[in-house]
């Protein structure tokens, strides 16, 4: 039987410890600790799978504890979720800086807590599997020659990107080839997509932070990470290369070039989508006109059939009256013959005078040709772009 994940809950308030312990113990093994040093000491005998860490604790804060944890040989890879009453952007940034996976605001909603704990454990488990697979693949991979060549290849690739999904995938491949660890958020037309060079994807705290960076300084540096933000793109970058003189600026130049290309391509994608919406709007309008024209033609046919029926009824009535006479004179016979001929000519006139119907069908034909021409022009414009 698989052993349940072990969760360490760290809080200096006994009531909070009891609340979290009762909520978690039905699904996980739980160990409760009252301080950061107690957590670090615990690592010497047992390593938890996840840590729920209070921020505001006496002597050693949650941020300090997490920082020390990341320096511990056994604590580097253990995910941490901060549990705190602090919810300002600065507090989330500080949690991200010290390596937190997520951030839960007090008072704790137990449903949210359970969902985030489960998501974190799955994320960490999947990440370990993906890292192992990536390391095996990396040993056989051929590295790109020249970082500028990588950027030029990226520019060529994004010309074929038609949506945020393909563009985000191309961007993360480029950043990975530049040996940069990064998370990216793309925004366009009310849609937001998050991507990461990490095999397991973008963490919730990274997605939250990138969203909150919109409207702030275009470049923000903190510790070994740099945030780049513009109207439609935000990214958090950590340079995995050696921190030589100017290394951060050098990597930043590459990122700026890449993001400029992404920003321009998103603008083109938005323009293409706007053209598509305009064409579809015109098509709908013209189809409505076609529908109206077809209904009008149908009424014309119904009117013609009604007139024909009336003429035939009149002819039959008059014929019946004529046949009521026992013996027909020569004049009566001529009258009947002329009567039949006159009414048949009236019927033929109805069926041969279809100029109005022809006009309406010609109008429908022109509308259809117009729709086909606009769609073809739009396709050519998109292909040329």
Short mmCIF file of N, CA and C in Angstrom, two decimals, residues 12 52 57 72 90 94 150 200 207 209 232 246 269 271 297 304 318 328-329 335 341 356:
data_model
loop_
_atom_site.label_atom_id
_atom_site.label_comp_id
_atom_site.label_asym_id
_atom_site.label_seq_id
_atom_site.Cartn_x
_atom_site.Cartn_y
_atom_site.Cartn_z
N UNK A 12 2.67 29.35 14.91
CA UNK A 12 2.90 29.56 16.34
C UNK A 12 1.60 29.62 17.14
N UNK A 52 3.09 23.66 4.97
CA UNK A 52 2.20 24.80 5.12
C UNK A 52 2.82 25.71 6.18
N UNK A 57 5.59 34.86 12.48
CA UNK A 57 5.93 34.08 13.66
C UNK A 57 7.04 34.80 14.42
N UNK A 72 19.05 24.39 2.85
CA UNK A 72 19.23 23.07 3.46
C UNK A 72 19.31 22.03 2.34
N UNK A 90 3.26 43.09 -2.41
CA UNK A 90 4.63 42.99 -1.89
C UNK A 90 4.84 41.69 -1.11
N UNK A 94 7.41 38.74 -2.08
CA UNK A 94 8.41 38.24 -1.12
C UNK A 94 8.33 36.73 -0.99
N UNK A 150 19.51 31.51 -32.36
CA UNK A 150 18.28 31.00 -31.72
C UNK A 150 17.16 32.04 -31.82
N UNK A 200 6.88 21.03 -15.66
CA UNK A 200 5.59 20.87 -14.98
C UNK A 200 4.67 22.07 -15.18
N UNK A 207 1.69 32.78 -11.80
CA UNK A 207 0.60 33.31 -12.61
C UNK A 207 -0.02 34.54 -11.96
N UNK A 209 1.39 36.58 -9.77
CA UNK A 209 2.35 37.68 -9.75
C UNK A 209 2.46 38.34 -11.12
N UNK A 232 0.83 43.13 -23.44
CA UNK A 232 0.29 41.79 -23.72
C UNK A 232 1.20 40.66 -23.25
N UNK A 246 28.00 41.38 -15.93
CA UNK A 246 27.10 41.71 -17.03
C UNK A 246 26.23 40.58 -17.49
N UNK A 269 -1.84 39.04 -34.69
CA UNK A 269 -2.88 38.04 -34.43
C UNK A 269 -4.20 38.73 -34.10
N UNK A 271 -5.11 41.74 -35.05
CA UNK A 271 -5.61 42.36 -36.27
C UNK A 271 -6.28 41.33 -37.18
N UNK A 297 -39.08 35.40 -53.19
CA UNK A 297 -39.29 34.59 -54.40
C UNK A 297 -40.33 33.51 -54.15
N UNK A 304 -48.20 33.24 -58.08
CA UNK A 304 -48.40 32.75 -59.44
C UNK A 304 -49.28 31.52 -59.46
N UNK A 318 -67.04 28.52 -66.64
CA UNK A 318 -67.68 28.99 -67.86
C UNK A 318 -67.93 27.84 -68.85
N UNK A 328 -75.08 22.80 -79.19
CA UNK A 328 -74.21 23.95 -79.37
C UNK A 328 -74.31 24.45 -80.80
N UNK A 329 -74.47 25.73 -80.94
CA UNK A 329 -74.46 26.33 -82.28
C UNK A 329 -73.02 26.48 -82.72
N UNK A 335 -67.00 30.18 -79.62
CA UNK A 335 -66.84 30.85 -78.31
C UNK A 335 -66.07 29.99 -77.33
N UNK A 341 -58.65 29.02 -75.46
CA UNK A 341 -57.38 29.60 -75.92
C UNK A 341 -57.00 30.83 -75.11
N UNK A 356 -39.32 39.47 -62.88
CA UNK A 356 -39.09 39.89 -61.49
C UNK A 356 -38.42 38.78 -60.69
#
